[in-house]
Amino acid sequence: MNETSHHTVKEFILLSLSDYPKLETILFVLILWMYLIILLGNGVLITVTIYDSHLHTPMYFFLSNLSFLDICYTTSSVPLILDSFLTPKKTISFSSCAVQMFLSFAMGATECMLLSMMAFDRYVAICNPLRYPVIMSKTTYVSMAAGSWTAGAIDSIIQTSLAVQLSFCGSNVIDHFVCEILAVLKLACGDITINVLSMMGSNLIFLVIPLISISISYIFILATILRIPSAEGRRKAFSTCSAHLTVVIIFYGTIFFMYAKPKAKDSFNSNKQDIVDKFISLFYGVVTPMLNPIIYSLRNKDVKTAVKNMLSQKCFTEKM
């Protein structure tokens, strides 16, 4: 590594929305409330899936993993975002930036895999219901979830390692709320071709392939549902996967704007595009994790029943 390596940069300055102080105040309040909703909503989902034995199934096991992932992802970035809105000089050390970048990338890659596993689970449940207990055994679905977390961590290690080895000999101002990897790559004064190619490969493995897998699963699911003779039967069958499909659409619709087309460093020069990228990232990082528990609780009778039973049991215990 040459002399103008990352050792020249001891810390980064997060630009955030410094040019819009009033907007920062508004966003601080909104994001704080959304973060509390994320912690509460996902925390409740995790609790009820553990508390209620009726929810000890592969679908709710994956859902509890997704909820835990959302808590981890937002906790790795939201406190930093909130602090950047309050602190005049918004700085972060190089090592802290690398850790935050690793966590956010790992959580994103893991979520892609988990959503694919959840789609496969729904495919087996609807298209092969008689074989479902055999195919989706506890060993199988635990291994699927563990594989998702492991794959996400490995991918993030690769991407983060490549990023921190770059030369940062110029500006140390990150035009973003957090240490988002594309924003960090803008500051590199060396060749980022390897980084771009690596991210393209990562996009193929963790975005394109899972999306194709999800699409194929839902094609078979839809074909099976359409063969159900009664309208009520079709409605019940589709309701078991509608929440997951909604989350997939929101998640992939947002993340494709962020990572589907990595750009070369020289093309990062549009202030208007930077603002758009910031808000897309904010939507992905805060709004989506907040919507997940709301979508699953509002559209799922089992979860609502489990929450009611848990609250009733708590009230009964307190009276006793």
XYZ file of C-alpha atoms in Angstrom, residues 42-57 60-61 64 302-318:
36
model
C -40.028 -5.725 15.583
C -39.453 -6.419 19.269
C -43.118 -7.405 19.670
C -42.936 -9.682 16.613
C -39.861 -11.456 17.985
C -41.500 -11.805 21.404
C -44.779 -13.270 20.146
C -43.027 -15.747 17.835
C -41.108 -17.020 20.871
C -44.049 -16.778 23.291
C -46.794 -18.417 21.183
C -46.237 -22.090 20.358
C -48.642 -21.782 17.402
C -46.043 -19.533 15.738
C -43.209 -22.053 16.069
C -43.210 -22.662 12.325
C -42.518 -17.191 11.691
C -38.967 -18.314 12.399
C -38.394 -13.283 13.636
C -52.129 -15.382 13.666
C -49.820 -12.552 14.748
C -52.719 -10.358 15.887
C -54.204 -13.257 17.851
C -50.833 -14.032 19.448
C -50.374 -10.378 20.482
C -53.877 -10.285 22.010
C -53.253 -13.532 23.899
C -49.920 -12.271 25.194
C -51.449 -8.998 26.385
C -54.396 -10.812 27.967
C -52.053 -13.179 29.785
C -49.987 -10.234 31.024
C -53.075 -8.402 32.295
C -54.299 -11.582 34.024
C -50.913 -12.101 35.685
C -50.830 -8.494 36.929
